[in-house]
């Protein structure tokens, strides 16, 4: 462990300890919260939890663990992962379910990063080695389109494009029931679930999150929606769908009916990244790709339509 001592800037007075230290140390808020809950954070000599509010002139100390060794991605081709666009700057893949975007602690399965390396793609960008070229992510349980930067210019331009929300991200989802109205917007902040670290939820102090949806087809027990993401929070579509009482079919983590999931043969949420559009980072030309439903989602939709 390495002890870090630092004054609390007046500008952070009133901030929670986890938010303040995350900004001061460049760590994730989740990581700081975990450290605070383990008892290694003190303010003015007193051990505090993650939600403690700082006073002006506070003195903070935190015992930081030694840096973890980087998690590497096994370089091996991934069956079912198709390349739908490729040039010197970007590669767009159609990611199958069960594949993570990049390696992370605790994940031992296949990754997009490792799959591209195994297929001979050369990714040369800045950032952490285990996340080479990754400018956005899809959940392990979500299939569909992901763009990966191959060059430094593509990495910086696409990162900015996602941040400035100029990338068009269109998903199809089958949700339980029939949203009313059939077309609308969910504008609700998303953050970590207060009781379950592995889940996210609509919370008052979450990050701004905006999801636009439109019903494409009303089914007997569900609805096929087209969804446009304005922001890109973790689990955003799943959280917002659940929050309005219409979880994605098969999404047991966010309240879906397990009987319906079994009936349609789903072991994951019915959610697919259908279309992806962006200005090419070098030419500026609008580039758009699309993807068909994978077999498990197609089968589940067929059952619901029949």
PDB file of C-alpha atoms in Angstrom, residues 174 216-222 224 263-264 270 293 297-306:
ATOM      1  CA  UNK A 174     -37.975  -6.434 -27.541  1.00  0.00           C
ATOM      2  CA  UNK A 216     -41.989  -0.824 -34.541  1.00  0.00           C
ATOM      3  CA  UNK A 217     -44.360  -3.705 -33.836  1.00  0.00           C
ATOM      4  CA  UNK A 218     -46.797  -4.533 -31.083  1.00  0.00           C
ATOM      5  CA  UNK A 219     -46.790  -8.213 -30.161  1.00  0.00           C
ATOM      6  CA  UNK A 220     -49.133 -10.174 -27.919  1.00  0.00           C
ATOM      7  CA  UNK A 221     -46.933  -9.994 -24.827  1.00  0.00           C
ATOM      8  CA  UNK A 222     -44.207  -7.609 -25.906  1.00  0.00           C
ATOM      9  CA  UNK A 224     -40.328  -4.473 -30.769  1.00  0.00           C
ATOM     10  CA  UNK A 263     -40.882 -19.683 -23.421  1.00  0.00           C
ATOM     11  CA  UNK A 264     -38.979 -17.824 -26.155  1.00  0.00           C
ATOM     12  CA  UNK A 270     -33.332  -9.177 -26.312  1.00  0.00           C
ATOM     13  CA  UNK A 293     -30.581 -10.174 -35.789  1.00  0.00           C
ATOM     14  CA  UNK A 297     -33.004 -13.168 -31.056  1.00  0.00           C
ATOM     15  CA  UNK A 298     -34.589 -14.062 -34.402  1.00  0.00           C
ATOM     16  CA  UNK A 299     -36.017 -17.258 -32.895  1.00  0.00           C
ATOM     17  CA  UNK A 300     -37.399 -15.445 -29.838  1.00  0.00           C
ATOM     18  CA  UNK A 301     -39.048 -12.808 -32.044  1.00  0.00           C
ATOM     19  CA  UNK A 302     -40.555 -15.500 -34.281  1.00  0.00           C
ATOM     20  CA  UNK A 303     -42.087 -17.167 -31.228  1.00  0.00           C
ATOM     21  CA  UNK A 304     -43.559 -13.872 -30.013  1.00  0.00           C
ATOM     22  CA  UNK A 305     -44.911 -13.021 -33.474  1.00  0.00           C
ATOM     23  CA  UNK A 306     -46.604 -16.392 -33.789  1.00  0.00           C
TER      24      UNK A 306
END
